[in-house]
PDB file of N, CA and C in Angstrom:
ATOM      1  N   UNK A   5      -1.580  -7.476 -22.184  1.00  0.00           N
ATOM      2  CA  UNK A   5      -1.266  -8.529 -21.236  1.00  0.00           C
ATOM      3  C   UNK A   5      -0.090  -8.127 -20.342  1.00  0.00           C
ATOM      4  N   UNK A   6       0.986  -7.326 -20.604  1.00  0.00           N
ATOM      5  CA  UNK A   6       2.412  -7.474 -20.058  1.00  0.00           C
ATOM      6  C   UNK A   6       1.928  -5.890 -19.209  1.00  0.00           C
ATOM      7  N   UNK A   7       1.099  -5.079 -19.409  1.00  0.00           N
ATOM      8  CA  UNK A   7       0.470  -4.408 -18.367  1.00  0.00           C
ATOM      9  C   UNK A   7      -0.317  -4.773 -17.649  1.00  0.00           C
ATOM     10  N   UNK A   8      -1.075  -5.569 -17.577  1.00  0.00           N
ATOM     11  CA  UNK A   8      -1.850  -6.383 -16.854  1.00  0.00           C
ATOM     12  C   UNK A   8      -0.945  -7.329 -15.651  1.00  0.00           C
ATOM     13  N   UNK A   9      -0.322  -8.044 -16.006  1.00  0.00           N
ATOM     14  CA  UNK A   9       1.094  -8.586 -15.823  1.00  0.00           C
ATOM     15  C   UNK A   9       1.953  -7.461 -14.430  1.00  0.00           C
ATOM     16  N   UNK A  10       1.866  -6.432 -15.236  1.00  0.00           N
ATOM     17  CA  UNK A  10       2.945  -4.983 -14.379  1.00  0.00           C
ATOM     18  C   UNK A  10       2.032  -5.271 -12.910  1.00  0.00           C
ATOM     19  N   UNK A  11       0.729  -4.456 -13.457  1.00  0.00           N
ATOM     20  CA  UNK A  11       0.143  -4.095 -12.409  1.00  0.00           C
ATOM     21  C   UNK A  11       0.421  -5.199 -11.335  1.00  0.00           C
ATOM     22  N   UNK A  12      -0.545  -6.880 -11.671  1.00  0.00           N
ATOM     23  CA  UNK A  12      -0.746  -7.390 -10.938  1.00  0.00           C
ATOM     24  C   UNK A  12       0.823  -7.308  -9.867  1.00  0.00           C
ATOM     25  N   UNK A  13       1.581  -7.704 -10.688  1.00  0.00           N
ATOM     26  CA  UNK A  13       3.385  -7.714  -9.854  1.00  0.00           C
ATOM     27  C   UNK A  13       3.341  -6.588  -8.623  1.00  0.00           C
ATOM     28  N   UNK A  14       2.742  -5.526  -8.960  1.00  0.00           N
ATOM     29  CA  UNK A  14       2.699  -4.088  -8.198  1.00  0.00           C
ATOM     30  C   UNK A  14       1.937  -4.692  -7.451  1.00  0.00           C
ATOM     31  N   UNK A  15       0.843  -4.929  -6.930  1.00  0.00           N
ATOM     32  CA  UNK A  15       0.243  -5.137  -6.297  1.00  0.00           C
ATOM     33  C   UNK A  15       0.427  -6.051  -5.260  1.00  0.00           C
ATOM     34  N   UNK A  16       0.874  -7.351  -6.131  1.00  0.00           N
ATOM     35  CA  UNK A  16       1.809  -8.023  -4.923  1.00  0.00           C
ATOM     36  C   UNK A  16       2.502  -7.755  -4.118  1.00  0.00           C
ATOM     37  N   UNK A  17       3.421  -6.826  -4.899  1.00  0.00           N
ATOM     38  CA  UNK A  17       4.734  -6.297  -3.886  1.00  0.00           C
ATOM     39  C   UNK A  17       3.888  -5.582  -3.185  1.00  0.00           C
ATOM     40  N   UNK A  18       2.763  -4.892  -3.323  1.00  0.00           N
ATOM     41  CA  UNK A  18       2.534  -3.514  -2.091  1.00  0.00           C
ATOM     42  C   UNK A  18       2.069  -4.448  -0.957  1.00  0.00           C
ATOM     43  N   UNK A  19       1.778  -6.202  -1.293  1.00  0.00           N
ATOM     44  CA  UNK A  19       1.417  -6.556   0.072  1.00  0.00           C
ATOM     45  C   UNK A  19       1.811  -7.514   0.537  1.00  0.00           C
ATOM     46  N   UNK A  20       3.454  -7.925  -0.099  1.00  0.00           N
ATOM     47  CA  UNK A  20       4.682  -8.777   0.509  1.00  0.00           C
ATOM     48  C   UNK A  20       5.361  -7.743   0.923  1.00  0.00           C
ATOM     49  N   UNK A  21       5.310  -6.823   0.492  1.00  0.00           N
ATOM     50  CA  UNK A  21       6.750  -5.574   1.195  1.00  0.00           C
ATOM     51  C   UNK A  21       5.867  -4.914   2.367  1.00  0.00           C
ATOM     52  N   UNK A  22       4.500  -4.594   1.913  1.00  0.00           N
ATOM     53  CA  UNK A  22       3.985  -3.384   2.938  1.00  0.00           C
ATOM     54  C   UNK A  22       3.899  -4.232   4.067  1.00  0.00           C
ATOM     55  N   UNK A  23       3.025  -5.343   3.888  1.00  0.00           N
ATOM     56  CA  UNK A  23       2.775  -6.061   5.359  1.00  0.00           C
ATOM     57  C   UNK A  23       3.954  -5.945   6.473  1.00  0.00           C
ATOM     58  N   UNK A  24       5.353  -6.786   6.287  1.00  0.00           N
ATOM     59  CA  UNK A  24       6.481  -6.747   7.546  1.00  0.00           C
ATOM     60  C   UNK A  24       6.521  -4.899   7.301  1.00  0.00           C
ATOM     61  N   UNK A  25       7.168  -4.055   6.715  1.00  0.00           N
ATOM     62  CA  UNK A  25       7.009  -3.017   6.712  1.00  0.00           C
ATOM     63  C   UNK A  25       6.135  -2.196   7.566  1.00  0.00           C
ATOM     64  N   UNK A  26       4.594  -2.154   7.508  1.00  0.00           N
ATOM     65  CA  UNK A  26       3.948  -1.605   8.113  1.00  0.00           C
ATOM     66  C   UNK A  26       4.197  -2.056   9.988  1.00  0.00           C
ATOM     67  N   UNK A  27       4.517  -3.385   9.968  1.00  0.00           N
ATOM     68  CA  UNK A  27       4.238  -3.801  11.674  1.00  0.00           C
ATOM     69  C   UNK A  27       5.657  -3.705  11.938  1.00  0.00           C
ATOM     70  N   UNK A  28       6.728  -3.586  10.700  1.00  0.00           N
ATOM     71  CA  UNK A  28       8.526  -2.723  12.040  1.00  0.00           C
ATOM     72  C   UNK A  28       8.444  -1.496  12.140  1.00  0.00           C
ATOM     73  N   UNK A  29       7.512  -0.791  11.581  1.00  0.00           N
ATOM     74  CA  UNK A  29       7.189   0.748  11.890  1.00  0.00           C
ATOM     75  C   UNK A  29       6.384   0.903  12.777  1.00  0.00           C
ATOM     76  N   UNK A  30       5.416   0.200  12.907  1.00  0.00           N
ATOM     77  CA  UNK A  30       4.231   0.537  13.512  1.00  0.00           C
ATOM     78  C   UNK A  30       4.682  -0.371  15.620  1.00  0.00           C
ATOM     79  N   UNK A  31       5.839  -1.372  14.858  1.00  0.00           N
ATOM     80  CA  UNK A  31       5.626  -2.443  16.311  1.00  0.00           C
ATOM     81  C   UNK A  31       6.319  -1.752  17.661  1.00  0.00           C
ATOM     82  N   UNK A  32       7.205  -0.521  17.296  1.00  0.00           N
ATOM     83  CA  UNK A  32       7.937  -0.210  17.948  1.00  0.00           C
ATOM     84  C   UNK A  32       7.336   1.175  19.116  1.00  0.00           C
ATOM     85  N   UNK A  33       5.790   1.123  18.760  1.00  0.00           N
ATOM     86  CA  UNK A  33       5.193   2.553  19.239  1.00  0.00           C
ATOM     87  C   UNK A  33       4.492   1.910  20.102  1.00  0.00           C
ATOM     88  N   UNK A  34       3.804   0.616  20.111  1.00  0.00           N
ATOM     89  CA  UNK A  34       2.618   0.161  20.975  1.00  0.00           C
ATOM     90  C   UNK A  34       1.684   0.176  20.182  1.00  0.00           C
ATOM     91  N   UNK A  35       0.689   0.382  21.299  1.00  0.00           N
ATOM     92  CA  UNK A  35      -0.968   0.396  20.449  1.00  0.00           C
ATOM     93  C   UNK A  35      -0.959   1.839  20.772  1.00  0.00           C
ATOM     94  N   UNK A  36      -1.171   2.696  19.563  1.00  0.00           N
ATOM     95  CA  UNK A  36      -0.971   4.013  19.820  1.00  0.00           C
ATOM     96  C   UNK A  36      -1.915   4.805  17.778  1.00  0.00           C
ATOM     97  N   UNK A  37      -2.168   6.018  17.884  1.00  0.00           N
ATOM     98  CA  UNK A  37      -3.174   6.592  16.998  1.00  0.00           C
ATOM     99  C   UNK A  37      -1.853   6.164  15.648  1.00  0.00           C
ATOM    100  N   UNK A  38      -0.837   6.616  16.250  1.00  0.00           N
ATOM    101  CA  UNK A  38       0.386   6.775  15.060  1.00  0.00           C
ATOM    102  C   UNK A  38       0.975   5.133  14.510  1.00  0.00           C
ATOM    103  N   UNK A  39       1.013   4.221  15.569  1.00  0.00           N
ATOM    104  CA  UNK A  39       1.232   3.006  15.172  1.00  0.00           C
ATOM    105  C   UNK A  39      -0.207   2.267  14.484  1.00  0.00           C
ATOM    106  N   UNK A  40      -1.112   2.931  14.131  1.00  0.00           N
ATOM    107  CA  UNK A  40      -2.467   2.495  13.180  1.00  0.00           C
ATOM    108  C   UNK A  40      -2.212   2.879  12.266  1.00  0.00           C
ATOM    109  N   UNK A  41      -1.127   3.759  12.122  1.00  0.00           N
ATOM    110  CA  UNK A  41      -1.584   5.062  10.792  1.00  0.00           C
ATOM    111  C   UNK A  41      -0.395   4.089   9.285  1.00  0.00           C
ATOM    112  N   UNK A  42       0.565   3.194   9.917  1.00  0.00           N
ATOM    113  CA  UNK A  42       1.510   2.288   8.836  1.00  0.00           C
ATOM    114  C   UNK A  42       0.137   0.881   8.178  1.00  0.00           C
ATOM    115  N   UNK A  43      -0.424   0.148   9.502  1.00  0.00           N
ATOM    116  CA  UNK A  43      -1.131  -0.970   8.665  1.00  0.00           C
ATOM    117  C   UNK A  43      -2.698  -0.601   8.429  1.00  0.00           C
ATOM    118  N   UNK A  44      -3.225   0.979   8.621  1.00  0.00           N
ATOM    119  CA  UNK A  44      -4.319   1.499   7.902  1.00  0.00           C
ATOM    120  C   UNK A  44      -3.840   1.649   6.432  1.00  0.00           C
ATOM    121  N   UNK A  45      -2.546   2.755   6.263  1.00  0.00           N
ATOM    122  CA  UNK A  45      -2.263   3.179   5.137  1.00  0.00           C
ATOM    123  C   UNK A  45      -2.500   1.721   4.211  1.00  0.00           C
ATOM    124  N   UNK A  46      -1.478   0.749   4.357  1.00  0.00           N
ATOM    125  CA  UNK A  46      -1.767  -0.302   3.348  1.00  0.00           C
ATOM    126  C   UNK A  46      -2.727  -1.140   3.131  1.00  0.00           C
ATOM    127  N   UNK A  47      -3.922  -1.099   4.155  1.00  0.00           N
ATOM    128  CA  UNK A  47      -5.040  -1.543   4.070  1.00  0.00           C
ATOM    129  C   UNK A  47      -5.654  -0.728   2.844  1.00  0.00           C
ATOM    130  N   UNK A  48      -5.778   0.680   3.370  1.00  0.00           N
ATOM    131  CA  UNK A  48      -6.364   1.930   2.171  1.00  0.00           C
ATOM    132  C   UNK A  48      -5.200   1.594   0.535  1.00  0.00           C
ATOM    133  N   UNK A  49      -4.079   1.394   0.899  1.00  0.00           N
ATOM    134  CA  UNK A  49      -3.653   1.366  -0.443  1.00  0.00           C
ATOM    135  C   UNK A  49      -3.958  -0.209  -1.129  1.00  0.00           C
ATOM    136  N   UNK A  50      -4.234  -0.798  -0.351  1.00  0.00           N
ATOM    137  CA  UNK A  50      -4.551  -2.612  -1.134  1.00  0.00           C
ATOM    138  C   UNK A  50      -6.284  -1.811  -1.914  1.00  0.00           C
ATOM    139  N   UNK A  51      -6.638  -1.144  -1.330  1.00  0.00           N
ATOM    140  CA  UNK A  51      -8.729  -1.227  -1.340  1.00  0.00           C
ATOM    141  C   UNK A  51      -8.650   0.036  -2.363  1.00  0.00           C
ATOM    142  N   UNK A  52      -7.686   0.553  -2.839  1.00  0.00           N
ATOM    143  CA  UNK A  52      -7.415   1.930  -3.875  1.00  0.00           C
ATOM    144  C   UNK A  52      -7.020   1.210  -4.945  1.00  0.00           C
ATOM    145  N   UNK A  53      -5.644   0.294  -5.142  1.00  0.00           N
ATOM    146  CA  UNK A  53      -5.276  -0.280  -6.224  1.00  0.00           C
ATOM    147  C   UNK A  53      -6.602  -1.296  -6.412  1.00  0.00           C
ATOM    148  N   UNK A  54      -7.229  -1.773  -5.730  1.00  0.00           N
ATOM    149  CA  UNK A  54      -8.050  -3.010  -6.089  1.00  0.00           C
ATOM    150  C   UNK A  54      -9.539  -1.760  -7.264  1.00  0.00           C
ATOM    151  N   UNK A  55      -9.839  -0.921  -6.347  1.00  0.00           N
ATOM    152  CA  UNK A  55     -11.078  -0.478  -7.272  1.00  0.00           C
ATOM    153  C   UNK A  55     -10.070   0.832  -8.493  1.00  0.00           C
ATOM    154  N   UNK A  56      -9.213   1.041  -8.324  1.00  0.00           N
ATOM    155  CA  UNK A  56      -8.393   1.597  -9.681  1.00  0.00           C
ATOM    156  C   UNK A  56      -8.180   0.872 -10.913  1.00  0.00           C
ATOM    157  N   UNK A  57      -7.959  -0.936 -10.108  1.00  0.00           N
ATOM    158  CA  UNK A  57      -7.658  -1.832 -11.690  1.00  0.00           C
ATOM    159  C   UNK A  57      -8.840  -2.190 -12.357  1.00  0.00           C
ATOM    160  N   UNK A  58      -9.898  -1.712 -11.594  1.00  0.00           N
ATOM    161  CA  UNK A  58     -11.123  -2.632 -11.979  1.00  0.00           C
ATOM    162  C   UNK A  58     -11.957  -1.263 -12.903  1.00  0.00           C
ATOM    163  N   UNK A  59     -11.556  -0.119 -12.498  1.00  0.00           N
ATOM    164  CA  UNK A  59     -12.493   1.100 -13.139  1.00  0.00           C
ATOM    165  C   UNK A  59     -11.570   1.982 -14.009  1.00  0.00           C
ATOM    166  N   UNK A  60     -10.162   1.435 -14.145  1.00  0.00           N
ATOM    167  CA  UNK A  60      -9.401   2.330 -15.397  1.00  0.00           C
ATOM    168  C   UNK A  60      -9.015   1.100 -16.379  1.00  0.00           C
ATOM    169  N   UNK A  61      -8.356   1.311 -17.166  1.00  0.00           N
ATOM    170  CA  UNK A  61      -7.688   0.852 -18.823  1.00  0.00           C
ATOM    171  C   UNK A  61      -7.104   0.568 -18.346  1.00  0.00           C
ATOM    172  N   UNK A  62      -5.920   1.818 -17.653  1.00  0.00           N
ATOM    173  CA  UNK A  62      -4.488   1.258 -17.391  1.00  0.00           C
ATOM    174  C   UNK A  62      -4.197   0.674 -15.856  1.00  0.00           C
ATOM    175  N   UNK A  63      -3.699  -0.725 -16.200  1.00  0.00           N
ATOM    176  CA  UNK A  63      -3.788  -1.499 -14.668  1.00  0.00           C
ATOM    177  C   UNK A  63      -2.885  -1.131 -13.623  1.00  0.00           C
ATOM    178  N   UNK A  64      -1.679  -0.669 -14.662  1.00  0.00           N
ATOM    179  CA  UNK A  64      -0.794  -0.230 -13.453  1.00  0.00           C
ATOM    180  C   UNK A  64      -0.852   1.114 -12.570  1.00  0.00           C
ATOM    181  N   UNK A  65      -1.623   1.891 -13.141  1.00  0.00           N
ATOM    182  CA  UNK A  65      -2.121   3.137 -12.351  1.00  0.00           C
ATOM    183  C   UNK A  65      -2.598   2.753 -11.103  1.00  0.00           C
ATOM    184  N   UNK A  66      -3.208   1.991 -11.334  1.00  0.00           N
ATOM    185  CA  UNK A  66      -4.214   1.494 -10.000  1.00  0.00           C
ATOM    186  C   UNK A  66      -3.163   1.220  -8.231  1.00  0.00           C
ATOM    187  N   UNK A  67      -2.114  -0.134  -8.321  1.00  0.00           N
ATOM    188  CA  UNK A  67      -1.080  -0.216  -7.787  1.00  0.00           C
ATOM    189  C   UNK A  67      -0.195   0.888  -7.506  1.00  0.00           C
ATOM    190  N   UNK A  68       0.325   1.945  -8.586  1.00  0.00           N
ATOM    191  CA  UNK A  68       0.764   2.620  -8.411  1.00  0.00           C
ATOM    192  C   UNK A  68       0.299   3.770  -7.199  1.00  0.00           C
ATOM    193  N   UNK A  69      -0.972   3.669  -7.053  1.00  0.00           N
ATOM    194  CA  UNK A  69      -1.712   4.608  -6.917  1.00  0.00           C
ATOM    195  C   UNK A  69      -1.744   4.109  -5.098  1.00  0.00           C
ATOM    196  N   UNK A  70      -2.049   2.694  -5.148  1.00  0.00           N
ATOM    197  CA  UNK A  70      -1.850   2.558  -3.708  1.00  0.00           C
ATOM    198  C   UNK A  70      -0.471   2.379  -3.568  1.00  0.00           C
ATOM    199  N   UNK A  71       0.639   2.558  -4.261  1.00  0.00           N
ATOM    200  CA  UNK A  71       1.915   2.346  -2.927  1.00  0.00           C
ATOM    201  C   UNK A  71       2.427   3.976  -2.758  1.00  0.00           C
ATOM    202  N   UNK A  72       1.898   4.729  -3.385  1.00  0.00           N
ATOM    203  CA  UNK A  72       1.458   6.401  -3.205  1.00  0.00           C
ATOM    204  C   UNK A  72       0.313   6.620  -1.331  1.00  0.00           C
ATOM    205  N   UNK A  73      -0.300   6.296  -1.696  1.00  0.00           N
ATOM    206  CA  UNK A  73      -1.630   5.961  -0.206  1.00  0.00           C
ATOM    207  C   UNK A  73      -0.158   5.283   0.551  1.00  0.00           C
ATOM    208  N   UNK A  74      -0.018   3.941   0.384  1.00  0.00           N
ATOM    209  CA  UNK A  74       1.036   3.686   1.618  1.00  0.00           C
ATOM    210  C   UNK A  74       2.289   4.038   1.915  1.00  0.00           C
ATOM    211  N   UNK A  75       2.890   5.226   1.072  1.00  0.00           N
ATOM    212  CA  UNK A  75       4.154   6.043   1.249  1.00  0.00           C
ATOM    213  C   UNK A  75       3.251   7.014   2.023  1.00  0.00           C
ATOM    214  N   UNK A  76       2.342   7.220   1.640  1.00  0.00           N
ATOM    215  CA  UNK A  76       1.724   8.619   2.542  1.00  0.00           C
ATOM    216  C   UNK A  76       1.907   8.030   3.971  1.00  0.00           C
ATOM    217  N   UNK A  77       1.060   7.361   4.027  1.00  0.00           N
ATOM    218  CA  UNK A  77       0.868   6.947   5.742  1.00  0.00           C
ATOM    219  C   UNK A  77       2.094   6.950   6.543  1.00  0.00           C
ATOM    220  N   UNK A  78       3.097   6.342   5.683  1.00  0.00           N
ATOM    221  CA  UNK A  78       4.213   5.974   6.177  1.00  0.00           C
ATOM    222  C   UNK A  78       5.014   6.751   6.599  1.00  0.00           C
ATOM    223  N   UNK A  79       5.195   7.520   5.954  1.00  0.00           N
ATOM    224  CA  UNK A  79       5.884   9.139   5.810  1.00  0.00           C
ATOM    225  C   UNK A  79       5.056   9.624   6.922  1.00  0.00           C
ATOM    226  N   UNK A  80       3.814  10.117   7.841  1.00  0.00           N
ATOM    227  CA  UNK A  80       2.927  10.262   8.366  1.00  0.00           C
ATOM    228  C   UNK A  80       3.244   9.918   9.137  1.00  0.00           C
ATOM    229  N   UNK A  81       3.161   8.784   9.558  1.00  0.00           N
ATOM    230  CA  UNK A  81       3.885   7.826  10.971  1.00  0.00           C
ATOM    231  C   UNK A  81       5.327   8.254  11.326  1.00  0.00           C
ATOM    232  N   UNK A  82       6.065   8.364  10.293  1.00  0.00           N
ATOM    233  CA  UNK A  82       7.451   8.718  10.608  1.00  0.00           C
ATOM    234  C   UNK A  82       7.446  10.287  10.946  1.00  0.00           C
ATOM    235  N   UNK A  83       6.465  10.982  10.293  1.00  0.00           N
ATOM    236  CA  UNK A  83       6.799  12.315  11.012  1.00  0.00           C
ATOM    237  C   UNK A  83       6.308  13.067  12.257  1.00  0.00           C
ATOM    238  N   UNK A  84       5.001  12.122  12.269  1.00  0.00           N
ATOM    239  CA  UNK A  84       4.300  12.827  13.901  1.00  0.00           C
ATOM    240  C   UNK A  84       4.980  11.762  14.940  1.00  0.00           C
TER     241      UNK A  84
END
């Protein structure tokens, strides 16, 4: 239960933190390939943790796994 518990918490946060996150990174470029690449990443990391909790044991892998996908993007955006 108290992993079950983890995960879900993870998951939340990746989409109370990522959401403002993704659009003060992304708001400052326009509509541009690189300002897609912050609120794709956390789209891809919400749709990674969602089929990770549902096809492993361990729940928190799953979450973990997308705020990994949305550090990528992010990091991505910040470097090109």
């Amino acid at each position: 239960m108290r992993k079950n518990l983890t995960g879900a918490v993870l998951q939340l946060a990746l989409l109370v933190i990522g959401t403002p996150v993704a659009y003060l990174v992304a708001f400052p470029f326009g509509l541009t390939a690189k300002s897609l690449l912050p609120p794709l990443g956390l789209l891809a990391g919400l749709i990674v943790s969602g089929v990770l909790v549902k096809r492993t044991n361990q729940p928190v892998s799953g979450p973990l796994t997308g705020w990994l996908v949305f550090g990528a993007a992010m990091a991505l955006a910040l470097v090109l």
